[in-house]
Tab-separated table of C-alpha atoms and ligand atoms in Angstrom:
chain	number	residue	atom	x	y	z
A	1	UNK	CA	-5.112	10.506	-66.766
A	2	UNK	CA	-1.920	12.506	-67.653
A	3	UNK	CA	-0.035	14.321	-65.145
A	4	UNK	CA	-2.604	13.031	-62.626
A	5	UNK	CA	-5.066	15.735	-62.910
A	6	UNK	CA	-6.866	14.296	-59.870
A	7	UNK	CA	-4.096	14.526	-57.446
A	8	UNK	CA	-3.637	18.230	-58.192
A	9	UNK	CA	-7.419	18.998	-57.656
A	10	UNK	CA	-7.179	17.057	-54.288
A	11	UNK	CA	-3.974	18.902	-53.072
A	12	UNK	CA	-5.230	22.193	-54.301
A	13	UNK	CA	-8.672	21.650	-52.415
A	14	UNK	CA	-6.903	20.326	-49.441
A	15	UNK	CA	-4.614	23.339	-49.325
A	16	UNK	CA	-7.535	25.743	-49.784
A	17	UNK	CA	-9.511	24.066	-46.904
A	18	UNK	CA	-6.656	23.977	-44.502
A	19	UNK	CA	-6.234	27.651	-45.491
A	20	UNK	CA	-9.856	28.366	-44.666
A	21	UNK	CA	-9.617	26.279	-41.366
A	22	UNK	CA	-6.434	28.189	-40.269
A	23	UNK	CA	-8.189	31.718	-40.957
A	24	UNK	CA	-11.357	30.278	-38.872
A	25	UNK	CA	-8.621	29.635	-35.843
A	26	UNK	CA	-7.137	33.142	-36.399
A	27	UNK	CA	-10.204	34.931	-36.394
A	28	UNK	CA	-9.625	35.776	-39.869
A	29	UNK	CA	-12.316	35.729	-42.808
A	30	UNK	CA	-11.520	32.842	-45.227
A	31	UNK	CA	-11.385	35.424	-47.927
A	32	UNK	CA	-8.446	37.258	-46.495
A	33	UNK	CA	-6.231	34.781	-47.930
A	34	UNK	CA	-5.383	34.125	-51.501
A	35	UNK	CA	-3.754	30.833	-52.356
A	36	UNK	CA	-1.305	31.433	-55.066
A	37	UNK	CA	-0.250	28.134	-56.889
A	38	UNK	CA	3.594	28.185	-57.376
A	39	UNK	CA	3.643	26.347	-60.658
A	40	UNK	CA	7.532	26.779	-61.402
A	41	UNK	CA	9.127	24.007	-63.143
A	42	UNK	CA	5.868	22.131	-63.824
A	43	UNK	CA	4.454	21.959	-67.432
A	44	UNK	CA	1.485	23.775	-68.516
A	45	UNK	CA	-0.801	20.702	-68.197
A	46	UNK	CA	-0.432	20.757	-64.422
A	47	UNK	CA	-1.441	24.633	-64.502
A	48	UNK	CA	-4.867	23.496	-66.524
A	49	UNK	CA	-5.282	20.916	-63.780
A	50	UNK	CA	-4.866	23.642	-61.214
A	51	UNK	CA	-7.160	25.745	-63.422
A	52	UNK	CA	-9.980	23.262	-63.741
A	53	UNK	CA	-10.368	22.705	-60.167
A	54	UNK	CA	-10.727	26.619	-59.313
A	55	UNK	CA	-7.067	28.045	-59.186
A	56	UNK	CA	-6.773	31.254	-60.999
A	57	UNK	CA	-3.456	33.070	-59.427
A	58	UNK	CA	-0.030	31.294	-60.346
A	59	UNK	CA	3.570	32.035	-59.327
A	60	UNK	CA	6.505	31.710	-61.648
A	61	UNK	CA	10.421	32.066	-60.845
A	62	UNK	CA	12.261	31.936	-64.179
A	63	UNK	CA	11.003	34.486	-66.751
A	64	UNK	CA	11.749	32.490	-69.951
A	65	UNK	CA	9.917	29.247	-68.350
A	66	UNK	CA	6.971	31.617	-67.317
A	67	UNK	CA	6.531	33.097	-70.701
A	68	UNK	CA	6.335	30.127	-72.493
A	69	UNK	CA	3.736	28.584	-70.115
A	70	UNK	CA	1.553	31.780	-70.266
A	71	UNK	CA	1.658	31.656	-74.255
A	72	UNK	CA	1.027	27.710	-74.055
A	73	UNK	CA	-1.995	28.308	-71.572
A	74	UNK	CA	-3.522	31.100	-73.802
A	75	UNK	CA	-3.249	29.008	-77.071
A	76	UNK	CA	-5.059	26.269	-75.046
A	77	UNK	CA	-7.587	28.055	-73.377
A	78	UNK	CA	-7.693	31.494	-75.198
A	79	UNK	CA	-10.192	33.168	-72.563
A	80	UNK	CA	-8.563	32.000	-69.649
A	81	UNK	CA	-8.696	33.917	-66.781
A	82	UNK	CA	-5.324	33.177	-65.135
A	83	UNK	CA	-3.333	35.932	-62.996
A	84	UNK	CA	0.564	35.661	-63.487
A	85	UNK	CA	2.803	36.402	-60.152
A	86	UNK	CA	6.445	36.812	-60.722
A	87	UNK	CA	8.429	35.831	-57.464
A	88	UNK	CA	11.664	34.707	-58.220
A	89	UNK	CA	14.903	37.167	-58.450
A	90	UNK	CA	14.688	39.587	-61.243
A	91	UNK	CA	17.672	41.029	-63.237
A	92	UNK	CA	17.443	44.213	-65.094
A	93	UNK	CA	17.841	42.505	-68.325
A	94	UNK	CA	14.780	40.628	-67.824
A	95	UNK	CA	12.573	43.290	-66.767
A	96	UNK	CA	10.564	43.947	-69.880
A	97	UNK	CA	9.198	40.269	-70.478
A	98	UNK	CA	7.840	40.633	-66.916
A	99	UNK	CA	6.429	44.070	-67.590
A	100	UNK	CA	4.668	42.774	-70.666
A	101	UNK	CA	3.254	39.505	-69.493
A	102	UNK	CA	2.867	39.376	-65.932
A	103	UNK	CA	0.117	41.039	-63.417
A	104	UNK	CA	2.095	40.756	-60.345
A	105	UNK	CA	5.797	40.877	-59.256
A	106	UNK	CA	6.302	40.090	-55.732
A	107	UNK	CA	10.224	40.128	-55.902
A	108	UNK	CA	11.477	43.902	-56.259
A	109	UNK	CA	13.986	44.910	-53.729
A	110	UNK	CA	15.864	47.869	-55.727
A	111	UNK	CA	14.520	50.839	-57.445
A	112	UNK	CA	16.458	50.716	-60.486
A	113	UNK	CA	14.316	47.400	-60.996
A	114	UNK	CA	11.007	49.295	-59.936
A	115	UNK	CA	11.751	51.940	-62.403
A	116	UNK	CA	12.606	49.844	-65.453
A	117	UNK	CA	8.983	47.824	-64.873
A	118	UNK	CA	7.398	51.152	-64.620
A	119	UNK	CA	8.784	52.520	-67.792
A	120	UNK	CA	8.348	49.428	-69.668
A	121	UNK	CA	4.945	48.243	-68.481
A	122	UNK	CA	2.709	48.567	-71.957
A	123	UNK	CA	0.144	51.382	-71.766
A	124	UNK	CA	-2.559	48.764	-72.735
A	125	UNK	CA	-2.541	47.045	-69.617
A	126	UNK	CA	-3.875	47.897	-65.824
A	127	UNK	CA	-0.964	49.049	-63.651
A	128	UNK	CA	1.633	46.202	-62.521
A	129	UNK	CA	0.924	45.037	-59.027
A	130	UNK	CA	4.208	45.012	-57.288
A	131	UNK	CA	5.354	43.686	-53.485
A	132	UNK	CA	8.624	44.869	-52.352
A	133	UNK	CA	10.945	41.852	-51.119
A	134	UNK	CA	12.319	42.358	-47.803
A	135	UNK	CA	15.070	40.271	-46.465
A	136	UNK	CA	13.535	40.213	-43.179
A	137	UNK	CA	15.815	37.300	-41.596
A	138	UNK	CA	18.943	39.451	-42.659
A	139	UNK	CA	20.202	36.563	-44.164
A	140	UNK	CA	23.697	37.064	-46.240
A	141	UNK	CA	23.493	36.713	-50.116
A	142	UNK	CA	19.770	36.631	-49.898
A	143	UNK	CA	17.041	38.361	-51.937
A	144	UNK	CA	15.217	41.157	-50.388
A	145	UNK	CA	15.977	44.907	-49.258
A	146	UNK	CA	17.223	45.459	-45.982
A	147	UNK	CA	14.544	45.979	-43.261
A	148	UNK	CA	15.821	49.803	-42.349
A	149	UNK	CA	16.011	50.363	-45.953
A	150	UNK	CA	12.172	49.049	-46.929
A	151	UNK	CA	10.295	52.360	-45.692
A	152	UNK	CA	12.273	54.838	-47.982
A	153	UNK	CA	12.228	52.377	-51.093
A	154	UNK	CA	8.400	51.614	-50.827
A	155	UNK	CA	7.678	55.504	-50.584
A	156	UNK	CA	9.990	56.262	-53.724
A	157	UNK	CA	8.328	53.130	-55.635
A	158	UNK	CA	4.900	54.216	-54.772
A	159	UNK	CA	5.725	57.403	-56.762
A	160	UNK	CA	6.018	55.591	-59.958
A	161	UNK	CA	3.662	55.316	-62.936
A	162	UNK	CA	2.227	52.171	-63.964
A	163	UNK	CA	2.512	50.456	-61.169
A	164	UNK	CA	0.441	49.785	-57.929
A	165	UNK	CA	2.641	48.924	-54.841
A	166	UNK	CA	0.527	46.329	-53.067
A	167	UNK	CA	2.995	45.488	-50.006
A	168	UNK	CA	5.602	43.412	-48.920
A	169	UNK	CA	7.099	40.007	-49.679
A	170	UNK	CA	9.589	37.804	-47.277
A	171	UNK	CA	11.165	34.255	-47.482
A	172	UNK	CA	12.404	33.950	-43.977
A	173	UNK	CA	15.316	31.643	-42.976
A	174	UNK	CA	14.705	28.320	-42.716
A	175	UNK	CA	12.837	27.159	-39.430
A	176	UNK	CA	14.799	25.126	-37.044
A	177	UNK	CA	12.395	22.324	-35.788
A	178	UNK	CA	13.778	23.086	-32.272
A	179	UNK	CA	12.629	26.509	-32.424
A	180	UNK	CA	9.345	27.075	-30.510
A	181	UNK	CA	6.056	28.220	-32.217
A	182	UNK	CA	6.731	31.749	-31.282
A	183	UNK	CA	10.403	31.694	-32.598
A	184	UNK	CA	9.182	30.306	-35.894
A	185	UNK	CA	6.439	33.001	-36.116
A	186	UNK	CA	8.782	36.120	-35.263
A	187	UNK	CA	10.142	36.833	-38.744
A	188	UNK	CA	6.160	37.041	-40.283
A	189	UNK	CA	5.323	39.155	-37.296
A	190	UNK	CA	8.185	41.624	-38.143
A	191	UNK	CA	6.893	41.825	-41.586
A	192	UNK	CA	3.611	42.732	-40.419
A	193	UNK	CA	4.925	45.431	-38.171
A	194	UNK	CA	7.162	46.885	-41.130
A	195	UNK	CA	4.188	46.599	-43.608
A	196	UNK	CA	1.752	48.688	-40.910
A	197	UNK	CA	4.815	51.180	-40.098
A	198	UNK	CA	4.904	51.999	-44.270
A	199	UNK	CA	1.443	51.937	-44.467
A	200	UNK	CA	1.087	54.660	-42.136
A	201	UNK	CA	3.591	56.790	-44.038
A	202	UNK	CA	2.425	56.459	-47.627
A	203	UNK	CA	-0.062	59.136	-48.859
A	204	UNK	CA	-3.644	58.396	-48.368
A	205	UNK	CA	-4.406	57.185	-52.231
A	206	UNK	CA	-1.183	54.803	-51.953
A	207	UNK	CA	-1.816	53.645	-48.678
A	208	UNK	CA	-5.485	52.637	-49.866
A	209	UNK	CA	-3.571	50.234	-52.485
A	210	UNK	CA	-1.198	48.855	-49.833
A	211	UNK	CA	-2.859	45.831	-48.658
A	212	UNK	CA	-0.714	42.391	-49.026
A	213	UNK	CA	1.465	40.621	-46.940
A	214	UNK	CA	3.019	38.064	-49.222
A	215	UNK	CA	4.291	35.265	-47.141
A	216	UNK	CA	3.903	31.608	-46.159
A	217	UNK	CA	5.048	28.749	-48.369
A	218	UNK	CA	3.948	25.052	-48.134
A	219	UNK	CA	5.976	24.437	-44.990
A	220	UNK	CA	4.589	27.466	-42.869
A	221	UNK	CA	1.475	28.872	-44.540
A	222	UNK	CA	-0.353	28.430	-41.262
A	223	UNK	CA	2.194	30.317	-39.187
A	224	UNK	CA	2.206	33.201	-41.778
A	225	UNK	CA	-1.928	33.384	-41.730
A	226	UNK	CA	-1.686	33.569	-37.823
A	227	UNK	CA	0.681	36.574	-38.267
A	228	UNK	CA	-1.366	38.102	-41.003
A	229	UNK	CA	-0.399	37.004	-44.330
A	230	UNK	CA	-2.835	37.706	-47.131
A	231	UNK	CA	-1.056	36.012	-49.947
A	232	UNK	CA	0.374	32.302	-49.401
A	233	UNK	CA	2.833	30.975	-52.096
A	234	UNK	CA	2.229	27.565	-52.047
A	235	UNK	CA	4.005	24.976	-54.705
A	236	UNK	CA	5.099	21.751	-53.265
A	237	UNK	CA	1.800	21.082	-51.653
A	238	UNK	CA	-0.215	21.462	-54.618
A	239	UNK	CA	2.088	20.081	-57.625
A	240	UNK	CA	4.483	17.659	-55.620
A	241	UNK	CA	8.379	18.060	-55.760
A	242	UNK	CA	10.340	19.868	-57.890
A	243	UNK	CA	12.906	18.580	-60.454
A	244	UNK	CA	15.160	21.385	-61.405
A	245	UNK	CA	17.043	21.040	-64.809
A	246	UNK	CA	20.019	22.819	-65.510
A	247	UNK	CA	18.472	24.924	-68.186
A	248	UNK	CA	16.148	26.434	-65.464
A	249	UNK	CA	18.850	26.844	-62.822
A	250	UNK	CA	20.898	29.227	-65.074
A	251	UNK	CA	18.138	31.553	-66.204
B	301	PLP	C1	9.582	28.064	-55.128
B	301	PLP	C2	8.966	29.118	-54.218
B	301	PLP	C3	7.633	28.914	-53.369
B	301	PLP	C4	6.971	27.895	-53.312
B	301	PLP	O1	7.753	26.763	-52.603
B	301	PLP	P1	6.976	25.528	-51.841
B	301	PLP	O2	7.943	25.276	-50.652
B	301	PLP	O3	7.371	24.408	-52.781
B	301	PLP	O4	5.492	25.896	-51.443
B	301	PLP	C5	7.109	30.039	-52.636
B	301	PLP	N1	7.795	31.612	-52.924
B	301	PLP	C6	9.065	31.461	-53.621
B	301	PLP	C7	9.245	32.848	-53.524
B	301	PLP	C8	9.268	30.337	-54.305
B	301	PLP	O5	10.579	30.816	-54.963
């Protein structure tokens, strides 16, 4: 079979099972955690393979690559129910396409980007779901707002029309294998504490939509689930290794 559809199906089902078992071990309901299949750099054929085994939520990082893929999937499967999540760094000049094509954006870290997404969201579409990205490990030159700016930013973004502020996203600093389990888990716990603090300050209606902790990737989603993640973003464990072309890196 082209593109090893059976491998993708096995990987996806294995990951779902691992999420379910991790939920059980942590006294959480399996339905609490959404598996977001991160398809960046992979062709639309791999998206259709994951879709065939049940995946509906797909994550992409590069705007033009994603738009091409969304259009290709719509052409192949006109009635598909795929839900597209933008999870990469977002520049102002790319917000229009994201507002038009996506259902979710996890990587908003500035008010200006949120304002543009709000203005550019087509009236015909449901509000765009948004997560505020927080630089939880306070790494230099990394995306995400500073943790101490997050509350003010969230309160401002939650006021904007055509958007729905759903929660927080973070990519913690890479783990050191010598770190203890508690040390590795600490940034995820810190994001959850920040999430709860913000939720308590949002007006009641906006607080009711604020339900998402987007944290955990192929190597650390079990730790993230133990700490309260509600969306894990998994690429490699489902689709295999990525091969970056120069074209993608410069987008
Ligand atoms: C690429 C990417 C992922 C997926 O990473 P894997 O380690 O392949 O699971 C998750 N989140 C973000 C923001 C990414 O850019």
